[in-house]
Coordinates of C-alpha atoms and ligand atoms in Angstrom, one line a residue:
M83 CA 56.0 151.7 75.4
R84 CA 55.9 151.3 79.2
T85 CA 56.9 147.7 78.8
L86 CA 59.8 148.7 76.6
L87 CA 61.0 151.3 79.0
A88 CA 60.7 148.8 81.9
A89 CA 62.7 146.3 79.9
L90 CA 65.4 148.9 79.2
A91 CA 65.6 149.9 82.8
A92 CA 65.9 146.2 83.8
S93 CA 68.7 145.5 81.4
T94 CA 70.6 148.7 82.6
I95 CA 70.4 147.3 86.1
L96 CA 71.6 144.0 85.0
A97 CA 74.5 145.5 83.1
G98 CA 75.5 147.5 86.1
A99 CA 75.4 144.5 88.5
A100 CA 78.6 142.5 88.8
E101 CA 78.2 138.7 89.0
A102 CA 81.1 138.5 91.4
A103 CA 79.4 136.6 94.2
T104 CA 79.5 132.8 94.3
V105 CA 76.6 130.7 95.6
Y106 CA 77.1 127.1 96.8
P107 CA 75.7 124.7 95.7
L108 CA 76.6 126.0 92.2
D109 CA 74.2 126.8 89.4
R110 CA 72.5 123.8 87.9
A111 CA 73.2 121.7 91.0
T112 CA 70.9 118.7 91.4
I113 CA 70.0 117.9 95.0
L114 CA 68.3 114.8 96.5
A115 CA 65.1 115.9 98.4
G116 CA 65.6 115.6 102.1
S117 CA 69.4 115.4 101.9
P118 CA 71.2 118.0 104.1
F119 CA 73.7 120.3 102.4
D120 CA 75.5 123.5 103.3
F121 CA 74.4 126.8 101.6
K122 CA 77.0 129.5 101.3
V123 CA 77.2 132.8 99.5
E124 CA 80.6 134.5 99.0
F125 CA 80.5 138.2 98.2
A126 CA 83.4 139.8 96.5
E127 CA 83.5 142.7 98.9
T128 CA 83.0 143.3 102.6
V129 CA 79.3 144.4 103.0
K130 CA 76.9 145.3 105.8
P131 CA 74.5 142.6 106.8
E132 CA 71.5 144.9 106.2
D133 CA 72.7 145.3 102.5
V134 CA 72.5 141.5 101.9
K135 CA 69.3 140.2 100.3
V136 CA 68.7 136.6 99.4
T137 CA 65.6 135.4 97.7
V138 CA 64.5 131.9 96.7
N139 CA 61.9 131.8 94.0
G140 CA 61.2 135.5 94.8
Q141 CA 60.5 134.9 98.5
D142 CA 62.8 135.8 101.3
Y143 CA 65.2 132.8 101.8
K144 CA 64.4 132.4 105.5
A145 CA 60.8 131.6 104.7
V146 CA 61.8 128.9 102.2
F147 CA 64.9 127.5 104.0
G148 CA 63.2 127.7 107.4
S149 CA 66.3 129.2 109.2
E150 CA 68.7 132.1 109.0
A151 CA 72.2 131.9 107.7
A152 CA 75.2 133.1 109.7
F153 CA 76.8 136.3 108.4
V154 CA 80.5 136.5 108.3
E155 CA 81.6 140.1 107.9
T156 CA 85.0 139.4 106.4
E157 CA 86.4 136.0 105.4
K158 CA 90.1 135.7 105.5
G159 CA 92.3 134.2 102.9
K160 CA 96.0 133.3 102.9
D161 CA 98.1 135.7 105.0
D162 CA 94.9 137.1 106.4
K163 CA 93.9 138.7 103.2
A164 CA 90.3 140.1 103.4
L165 CA 88.1 138.2 100.9
G166 CA 84.7 139.7 101.4
S167 CA 81.6 138.9 103.4
A168 CA 79.8 135.5 103.4
L169 CA 76.5 133.9 104.4
I170 CA 76.7 130.3 105.6
L171 CA 73.8 128.0 106.5
R172 CA 74.8 124.5 107.4
K173 CA 72.7 121.4 107.0
L174 CA 69.9 123.0 105.0
V175 CA 67.2 120.5 103.9
L176 CA 64.9 120.9 101.0
A177 CA 62.2 118.3 101.2
K178 CA 60.1 119.5 98.3
P179 CA 61.2 118.6 94.7
G180 CA 61.3 121.4 92.2
D181 CA 63.4 124.2 90.9
Y182 CA 64.8 126.7 93.3
K183 CA 66.0 130.0 91.9
V184 CA 68.3 131.5 94.4
E185 CA 69.3 135.2 94.1
A186 CA 71.9 136.7 96.4
T187 CA 72.5 140.5 96.3
A188 CA 74.7 142.9 98.2
G189 CA 74.8 146.3 96.7
N190 CA 76.1 145.9 93.2
D191 CA 77.2 142.3 93.7
T192 CA 74.6 139.8 92.7
R193 CA 74.4 136.1 91.7
T194 CA 71.5 134.0 90.6
V195 CA 71.6 130.2 90.5
T196 CA 69.0 127.5 90.0
W197 CA 69.0 124.2 91.7
T198 CA 66.9 121.2 90.9
V199 CA 65.7 119.3 93.9
Y200 CA 64.6 115.8 92.9
G201 CA 62.5 113.2 94.6
T202 CA 62.6 109.4 94.1
P203 CA 59.9 106.8 93.6
A204 CA 58.2 105.6 96.8
A205 CA 59.4 102.0 96.4
A206 CA 63.0 100.9 96.2
K207 CA 63.9 99.0 93.1
A208 CA 67.0 97.3 94.5
K209 CA 67.8 95.9 97.9
N210 CA 71.5 95.9 97.3
V211 CA 73.9 97.9 95.1
I212 CA 77.4 96.8 94.2
F213 CA 79.3 99.7 92.7
L214 CA 82.5 98.4 91.0
L215 CA 84.9 101.2 90.2
G216 CA 87.9 100.5 88.0
D217 CA 90.1 103.5 88.8
G218 CA 91.3 105.0 85.5
L219 CA 89.5 102.2 83.5
S220 CA 89.8 103.1 79.9
M221 CA 89.0 101.3 76.7
A222 CA 92.5 100.0 76.3
H223 CA 92.4 98.3 79.7
R224 CA 89.3 96.4 78.8
T225 CA 90.7 95.3 75.4
G226 CA 94.1 94.5 76.9
A227 CA 92.7 92.5 79.8
R228 CA 90.6 90.4 77.3
L229 CA 93.5 89.8 75.0
M230 CA 95.9 88.8 77.8
S231 CA 93.4 86.8 79.8
K232 CA 91.5 85.0 77.0
G233 CA 93.6 85.2 73.9
M234 CA 92.5 85.6 70.3
H235 CA 92.8 83.8 67.0
E236 CA 91.6 84.7 63.5
G237 CA 90.5 88.0 64.9
K238 CA 87.9 86.6 67.4
A239 CA 88.4 86.6 71.2
D240 CA 88.9 83.2 72.6
G241 CA 86.7 84.0 75.6
R242 CA 84.8 86.8 77.4
L243 CA 85.5 88.8 80.4
N244 CA 82.8 89.4 83.0
L245 CA 83.0 93.0 81.9
D246 CA 81.9 91.9 78.4
D247 CA 78.5 90.8 79.6
V248 CA 77.4 93.6 81.9
D249 CA 75.0 95.8 79.9
L250 CA 76.5 98.9 78.3
R251 CA 74.5 101.9 79.6
A252 CA 76.1 105.3 79.4
F253 CA 79.0 107.5 78.6
V254 CA 80.0 109.6 81.6
G255 CA 81.6 113.0 81.5
T256 CA 84.1 113.4 84.3
S257 CA 85.1 117.1 84.3
A258 CA 85.4 119.0 87.5
T259 CA 83.8 122.4 88.5
D260 CA 87.2 124.0 88.1
A261 CA 88.7 122.1 85.2
V262 CA 87.9 120.1 82.2
A263 CA 90.3 117.4 83.5
T264 CA 89.6 115.5 86.7
D265 CA 90.9 113.3 89.4
S266 CA 89.4 110.5 91.4
A267 CA 88.3 112.7 94.2
N268 CA 86.1 114.9 92.1
T269 CA 84.5 112.1 90.1
M270 CA 84.0 109.6 92.9
S271 CA 82.6 112.4 95.1
A272 CA 80.2 113.2 92.3
Y273 CA 79.1 109.6 92.0
M274 CA 78.7 109.3 95.7
T275 CA 77.0 112.7 96.4
G276 CA 75.3 113.8 93.2
H277 CA 77.4 117.0 93.2
K278 CA 80.4 117.8 91.0
T279 CA 83.2 119.5 92.8
A280 CA 86.7 120.7 92.2
V281 CA 89.8 118.5 91.6
N282 CA 91.0 117.2 94.9
A283 CA 87.7 117.8 96.8
L284 CA 85.5 115.2 98.5
G285 CA 82.0 115.8 99.7
V286 CA 82.2 119.6 99.6
Y287 CA 82.0 122.5 97.3
A288 CA 85.4 124.1 97.1
D289 CA 85.1 127.5 98.7
R290 CA 87.6 130.4 98.8
T291 CA 88.9 130.1 102.4
P292 CA 92.2 128.2 102.9
D293 CA 90.8 125.8 105.6
S294 CA 90.2 122.5 103.8
L295 CA 87.7 121.2 106.3
D296 CA 85.2 124.2 106.5
D297 CA 83.9 124.0 102.9
P298 CA 80.2 123.7 102.2
R299 CA 79.3 120.1 102.6
V300 CA 77.0 117.8 100.7
E301 CA 75.7 114.4 101.9
T302 CA 77.5 111.2 100.8
I303 CA 75.6 108.0 100.0
A304 CA 76.9 106.3 103.1
E305 CA 75.5 109.2 105.2
A306 CA 72.2 109.1 103.2
L307 CA 71.8 105.4 104.0
R308 CA 72.5 106.0 107.7
R309 CA 69.9 108.8 107.7
T310 CA 67.2 106.9 105.8
G311 CA 67.4 103.3 106.9
K312 CA 69.4 100.4 108.1
K313 CA 71.4 99.3 105.1
S314 CA 75.0 98.2 105.6
V315 CA 77.9 99.9 103.9
G316 CA 81.0 98.3 102.6
I317 CA 84.2 99.8 101.2
V318 CA 86.8 97.7 99.5
S319 CA 89.9 99.0 97.7
T320 CA 93.4 97.9 96.8
A321 CA 94.5 101.5 97.5
E322 CA 94.9 103.1 100.9
I323 CA 91.4 103.1 102.3
E324 CA 91.6 106.8 102.9
D325 CA 92.6 107.4 99.3
A326 CA 90.3 109.6 97.2
T327 CA 88.0 106.9 95.7
P328 CA 87.1 104.9 98.9
A329 CA 87.2 108.2 100.9
A330 CA 84.4 109.6 98.7
L331 CA 81.8 107.4 100.4
V332 CA 82.2 109.2 103.8
S333 CA 84.4 112.3 103.5
H334 CA 84.2 116.1 103.5
T335 CA 87.4 117.9 102.7
R336 CA 88.7 120.2 100.1
R337 CA 92.0 118.3 100.2
R338 CA 92.1 114.6 99.4
A339 CA 95.5 114.7 101.1
D340 CA 93.8 115.2 104.5
K341 CA 94.2 111.4 105.0
A342 CA 94.5 111.4 108.8
E343 CA 91.2 113.4 109.0
I344 CA 89.6 111.1 106.5
V345 CA 90.3 108.1 108.8
G346 CA 88.3 110.0 111.4
M347 CA 85.5 110.5 108.9
I348 CA 85.4 106.8 108.1
Y349 CA 85.1 106.2 111.8
D350 CA 82.3 108.7 112.1
V351 CA 80.2 106.8 109.6
K352 CA 81.4 103.4 110.5
P353 CA 80.9 101.4 107.3
E354 CA 80.4 97.8 108.4
I355 CA 83.1 96.5 106.0
V356 CA 86.4 98.5 105.5
L357 CA 89.0 96.5 103.5
G358 CA 92.1 97.9 101.9
G359 CA 95.6 99.4 102.5
G360 CA 96.5 102.5 104.4
S361 CA 97.1 101.3 108.0
A362 CA 99.7 104.0 108.5
Y363 CA 97.0 106.6 109.0
F364 CA 95.2 104.5 111.6
L365 CA 98.1 104.3 114.0
S366 CA 98.8 106.8 116.7
K367 CA 101.9 108.9 116.1
E368 CA 104.3 107.0 118.4
R369 CA 103.7 103.7 116.7
P370 CA 106.3 102.7 114.1
G371 CA 105.2 103.6 110.6
S372 CA 102.5 105.9 111.7
K373 CA 101.6 108.8 109.4
R374 CA 99.4 110.5 112.0
K375 CA 100.4 113.6 114.0
D376 CA 98.1 112.9 116.9
D377 CA 97.6 110.2 119.6
K378 CA 94.5 108.7 118.1
D379 CA 94.7 105.0 117.8
Y380 CA 91.9 104.2 115.2
I381 CA 92.7 100.5 115.2
Q382 CA 91.7 100.4 118.9
L383 CA 88.8 102.7 118.3
F384 CA 87.4 100.5 115.6
K385 CA 88.0 97.4 117.8
D386 CA 86.1 99.1 120.6
A387 CA 83.3 99.7 118.2
G388 CA 82.9 96.0 117.6
Y389 CA 85.1 95.5 114.5
T390 CA 87.1 92.4 113.9
L391 CA 90.6 93.4 112.7
A392 CA 92.3 91.5 109.9
T393 CA 95.8 92.3 108.7
D394 CA 96.4 89.5 106.2
K395 CA 94.7 87.0 104.0
N396 CA 94.3 84.4 106.7
E397 CA 92.9 86.8 109.3
L398 CA 90.4 88.0 106.7
A399 CA 89.3 84.5 106.0
A400 CA 89.0 83.9 109.8
A401 CA 87.1 87.3 110.2
S402 CA 84.6 86.3 107.5
G403 CA 83.6 83.3 109.7
T404 CA 82.8 85.5 112.7
N405 CA 79.4 87.0 113.1
T406 CA 80.1 90.5 114.3
G407 CA 79.3 91.6 110.7
K408 CA 81.9 94.4 111.1
I409 CA 85.4 93.9 109.7
L410 CA 88.3 96.4 109.5
G411 CA 90.9 94.8 107.2
L412 CA 94.1 96.8 106.8
F413 CA 96.6 94.8 104.7
H414 CA 99.3 97.3 103.9
P415 CA 100.5 100.6 105.4
G416 CA 100.1 102.2 102.0
N417 CA 98.7 101.0 98.7
M418 CA 98.5 97.3 98.3
D419 CA 100.8 95.5 95.9
T420 CA 99.5 94.6 92.4
L421 CA 98.4 91.1 91.5
L422 CA 101.4 90.7 89.2
D423 CA 103.7 91.4 92.1
R424 CA 101.7 89.5 94.7
E425 CA 101.1 86.3 92.7
F426 CA 103.8 86.1 90.1
L427 CA 106.9 88.3 90.4
K428 CA 107.1 88.8 94.2
K429 CA 108.3 92.3 93.6
G430 CA 107.1 95.7 95.0
T431 CA 106.7 95.3 98.8
V432 CA 105.6 91.7 98.6
A433 CA 108.6 90.5 100.6
E434 CA 107.5 92.7 103.5
F435 CA 103.8 92.0 103.2
P436 CA 103.7 88.5 101.7
N437 CA 100.1 87.6 102.6
Q438 CA 98.0 90.4 101.2
P439 CA 94.5 89.3 100.0
G440 CA 93.5 90.4 96.5
L441 CA 90.4 92.2 95.3
V442 CA 88.6 88.9 94.7
E443 CA 89.1 87.7 98.3
M444 CA 88.2 91.1 99.7
T445 CA 85.0 91.3 97.6
S446 CA 83.9 87.8 98.6
A447 CA 84.5 88.5 102.2
A448 CA 82.6 91.8 102.1
L449 CA 79.6 90.2 100.3
E450 CA 79.5 87.3 102.8
Q451 CA 79.2 89.7 105.7
L452 CA 77.0 92.3 104.0
A453 CA 74.5 89.7 102.8
K454 CA 73.6 89.0 106.4
N455 CA 71.7 92.3 106.7
P456 CA 68.0 91.8 105.8
D457 CA 67.8 95.5 104.9
G458 CA 70.4 95.2 102.2
F459 CA 73.7 97.0 101.6
F460 CA 75.7 99.3 99.4
L461 CA 79.2 98.0 98.6
M462 CA 81.9 99.9 96.7
V463 CA 84.7 97.9 95.3
E464 CA 87.7 99.7 93.8
G465 CA 90.3 98.2 91.5
A466 CA 92.7 101.1 92.4
S467 CA 95.9 100.0 90.8
I468 CA 94.6 100.0 87.3
D469 CA 95.1 103.7 87.7
K470 CA 98.1 103.5 90.0
M471 CA 100.0 101.5 87.4
S472 CA 98.7 103.4 84.4
H473 CA 100.3 106.6 85.7
P474 CA 103.8 105.2 85.4
M475 CA 102.9 103.5 82.1
D476 CA 103.4 100.1 83.6
W477 CA 101.0 98.5 81.2
E478 CA 101.5 94.9 82.1
R479 CA 100.6 95.6 85.7
A480 CA 97.7 97.8 84.8
M481 CA 96.3 95.1 82.5
V482 CA 96.7 92.3 85.0
E483 CA 95.0 94.6 87.6
T484 CA 92.1 94.9 85.2
I485 CA 91.8 91.2 84.9
E486 CA 91.7 91.0 88.7
F487 CA 89.0 93.7 88.8
D488 CA 87.1 91.7 86.2
K489 CA 87.3 88.7 88.5
A490 CA 85.8 90.8 91.3
I491 CA 83.0 91.7 88.9
G492 CA 82.5 87.9 88.5
V493 CA 82.1 87.5 92.2
A494 CA 79.5 90.3 92.2
R495 CA 77.7 88.7 89.2
E496 CA 77.6 85.4 91.1
F497 CA 76.1 87.1 94.1
Q498 CA 73.5 88.8 91.8
K499 CA 72.5 85.4 90.4
N500 CA 71.4 84.3 93.9
N501 CA 70.2 87.8 94.9
P502 CA 68.4 89.3 91.8
D503 CA 67.4 92.3 93.9
T504 CA 71.0 93.6 93.5
L505 CA 72.0 96.4 91.1
I506 CA 75.5 96.1 89.8
V507 CA 77.3 99.2 88.4
V508 CA 80.7 98.9 86.7
T509 CA 82.5 102.1 85.6
G510 CA 85.7 104.1 85.8
D511 CA 86.2 107.5 87.3
H512 CA 88.3 108.9 84.5
T513 CA 90.3 107.5 81.6
H514 CA 94.0 107.5 80.7
G515 CA 95.5 108.5 77.4
V516 CA 96.5 104.9 76.5
S517 CA 96.0 102.8 73.4
I518 CA 96.9 99.4 72.1
I519 CA 98.3 99.7 68.6
G520 CA 99.5 96.1 67.8
T521 CA 102.3 93.9 69.1
I522 CA 106.0 94.1 70.0
D523 CA 107.7 91.0 68.5
D524 CA 111.1 90.1 69.7
N525 CA 111.6 87.9 66.6
K526 CA 111.2 90.8 64.2
P527 CA 114.6 92.1 62.8
G528 CA 116.0 95.0 64.8
P529 CA 118.2 96.2 66.0
E530 CA 116.1 99.1 67.1
M531 CA 113.1 98.1 69.3
R532 CA 110.8 100.3 67.3
E533 CA 111.3 98.1 64.3
K534 CA 109.9 95.2 66.3
V535 CA 106.6 97.1 66.8
G536 CA 104.1 95.3 64.5
V537 CA 101.2 97.4 63.3
Y538 CA 98.2 96.6 61.0
D539 CA 98.8 93.2 59.3
K540 CA 102.4 93.0 60.7
A541 CA 100.9 92.9 64.3
G542 CA 99.7 89.4 64.1
F543 CA 98.4 88.2 67.5
P544 CA 100.1 88.2 70.9
N545 CA 101.3 84.9 72.3
Y546 CA 100.4 85.0 75.9
E547 CA 99.4 81.6 77.3
D548 CA 97.2 80.6 80.2
K549 CA 98.0 76.9 80.6
N550 CA 96.7 76.6 84.1
G551 CA 93.4 78.3 83.2
D552 CA 93.5 80.8 86.1
G553 CA 92.6 83.7 83.8
Y554 CA 96.0 85.3 84.2
P555 CA 98.7 85.0 81.5
D556 CA 101.3 82.5 82.8
S557 CA 103.9 85.2 81.8
V558 CA 103.6 88.7 80.7
D559 CA 107.1 88.6 79.3
V560 CA 106.3 86.8 76.1
S561 CA 108.0 87.2 72.7
R562 CA 105.0 88.8 71.0
R563 CA 103.3 91.0 73.5
L564 CA 100.8 93.8 73.2
A565 CA 102.2 97.2 72.1
I566 CA 100.6 99.6 74.5
F567 CA 101.6 103.3 74.5
A568 CA 100.5 106.4 76.3
N569 CA 99.9 109.6 74.4
N570 CA 101.3 111.8 77.2
F571 CA 104.4 111.3 79.3
P572 CA 107.3 113.0 81.1
D573 CA 110.8 112.4 79.8
Y574 CA 111.4 108.6 80.2
Y575 CA 113.2 105.7 78.7
E576 CA 110.8 103.5 76.6
T577 CA 112.0 99.9 77.0
F578 CA 109.3 98.2 75.0
R579 CA 109.3 95.5 77.7
P580 CA 107.5 94.5 80.8
K581 CA 109.0 95.7 84.1
L582 CA 109.9 92.5 85.8
D583 CA 111.9 94.1 88.6
G584 CA 109.0 96.0 90.1
P585 CA 106.6 98.8 89.1
F586 CA 108.0 101.2 86.5
V587 CA 109.3 104.6 87.8
P588 CA 109.6 106.5 84.5
A589 CA 110.9 109.8 85.8
V590 CA 112.7 111.1 88.9
Q591 CA 113.3 114.6 90.2
N592 CA 116.5 116.5 89.6
E593 CA 118.1 119.3 91.7
K594 CA 115.8 121.8 90.0
K595 CA 112.8 119.8 91.1
E596 CA 112.0 119.0 87.5
Y597 CA 111.1 115.4 86.5
V598 CA 113.6 113.9 84.1
A599 CA 114.0 110.4 82.7
N600 CA 115.0 107.8 85.2
E601 CA 118.5 106.6 84.3
A602 CA 117.8 103.3 85.9
Y603 CA 116.3 102.1 82.6
K604 CA 118.9 103.7 80.3
D605 CA 120.8 100.5 79.9
V606 CA 117.9 98.2 79.2
P607 CA 118.7 96.7 75.8
G608 CA 117.0 98.8 73.2
A609 CA 115.7 101.5 75.5
V610 CA 115.2 104.9 73.9
L611 CA 114.8 108.3 75.5
R612 CA 111.5 109.9 74.9
I613 CA 111.2 113.6 75.4
G614 CA 108.0 114.3 77.3
N615 CA 105.1 116.3 76.2
L616 CA 104.0 117.2 79.7
P617 CA 105.2 120.0 82.0
K618 CA 108.4 119.0 83.8
S619 CA 106.4 119.1 87.1
S620 CA 104.7 115.8 85.9
D621 CA 106.3 112.7 87.2
T622 CA 104.1 110.3 85.3
A623 CA 101.4 110.2 82.6
V624 CA 98.2 111.9 83.5
H625 CA 94.4 111.4 83.4
A626 CA 92.5 111.9 80.1
V627 CA 89.4 113.9 79.7
D628 CA 87.7 111.3 77.5
D629 CA 84.4 109.9 78.7
V630 CA 84.2 106.8 80.7
V631 CA 81.9 103.9 80.0
L632 CA 79.3 102.9 82.5
Q633 CA 77.7 99.4 82.6
A634 CA 75.0 98.2 84.8
D635 CA 72.7 95.2 85.3
G636 CA 69.8 94.6 87.7
P637 CA 66.9 96.6 89.1
G638 CA 67.3 100.3 88.4
A639 CA 70.0 99.9 85.8
E640 CA 67.6 101.4 83.2
G641 CA 68.1 104.8 84.8
F642 CA 71.6 105.0 83.2
H643 CA 71.5 106.0 79.6
G644 CA 73.0 108.2 77.0
Y645 CA 75.5 110.9 78.0
M646 CA 75.5 111.6 81.7
E647 CA 77.5 113.9 84.0
Q648 CA 79.2 111.9 86.8
S649 CA 76.9 113.8 89.2
D650 CA 73.9 112.3 87.4
I651 CA 74.9 108.8 88.5
Y652 CA 73.9 109.4 92.1
R653 CA 70.4 110.2 91.2
V654 CA 70.0 106.7 89.7
L655 CA 71.4 105.1 92.8
A656 CA 69.1 107.3 95.0
D657 CA 66.2 106.1 92.8
A658 CA 67.1 102.5 93.1
F659 CA 67.2 102.8 96.9
A660 CA 64.2 105.3 97.0
L661 CA 66.1 107.7 99.2
A662 CA 63.9 110.7 99.0
P663 CA 61.1 111.3 101.6
Q664 CA 57.6 110.8 100.1
A665 CA 55.0 113.6 100.2
N666 CA 51.9 112.4 102.0
Ligands
ZN777 ZN1 95.0 108.7 88.8

């Protein structure tokens, strides 16, 4: 009877307590032992410090955490709105693996979360990790790249991509802490820190205050490698190097758009190899083309830190021959042009920047330098424009980018052959709502273009050719091409044809700031207006929530299996490198 009464009393208290407080890291967080992170409690109301009680596994938190959190009486929101009190403890380190039940209470406001702190084996499994990230890499990109690069007859592919021979390991869920849908920031940040976060956030939990740079931080893999050893770090991307995916290796911000600040964060960590676009954010404000609002000249700062600067393909080749081991390669003020534009069509901004290296050259140059470190390295290679071309539904460019990404995988595989202590991971950060449904055959009777779409047995096979054997179709504008369609779109004109004049711009803004079909494509023969199924604020197709596929080969790859959250990927990387301190 006493037990029953006690239970009733306990449940009454629980019912009365509002779970309004938020604790960061969030419930179910997994944390690498020894890895510093910021602890924060946000209470819903302004409370007195003496009313705040925080316990960890039933003990006062100060005993377990080894230090005292700062108390903020009233946090301020937008327009100075009072948000309630907070506790903040920066750079907390938990060295001992196990479950940590954290209970924070102030008056009626209470929150309980449980974190799992994990260790790693004592011995590293891999010396090097090459993490190849196809941004937006979906099933259709894989299939499309294979069909366009290798061809097919009688239903069997005429060749294999490098992708096709990396072991399939896991499906990865990519949702964010605030939404089922994701962006590159949240997913890549989860891969590179082990913590899921909100859409647009990098290396932080997204807190309630408006400042994007004060949010509770978690350690990135590059920082963990600096803390624990002497491995080199390389970042290669065809995007702006301060774009979300490459930024995730080093950055801490609630806003991926804080690109000028992100350059400073790259500089703070100083990855040995930094290759990509985005030079506009490295130039001080008075320099032409600068996107900075301050006087910081990061190109000079990197040079002063011993980096060789490369601004085109030739300079990259020359820099690879030097022995400084540190290269800053910035080949475009923004995102680099796609391979289809660089090598074939000479559209986009290729006339202005004619000598950009591709992902293959950048990956080779990075590996040549990084391999010199006897302690090994972590290299991230991003095929960024798979995503950047899938948004505007420019499928030919997206597929050709996937072929180039596949060739970069080939470079990594070749390196692995000679360096079997290298773990290779190949994955995407989210998918797109895209599928291949057959072919579009110009020789089918029209006049409407939709009558030329061949499905089932009427699809036949596409007639791309690769006569010079470079792995790329000699032309994407063939008479029987792949029929690739998105399942989500703004209003746009479907032309059923490759965009030979430059990347597709499906929608443009009208006076009401709504995105409407771009009239520039209205007169393409056979073009039809498609009414969008997305809000009118969407200028392009969006990311899909579907799982991504993760492939991996090499020491430690067995750690990836089944369904995984994107935050679980980090633990396998930490295991491969044995990043946790060992109990002695
Ligand atoms: Zn995207």
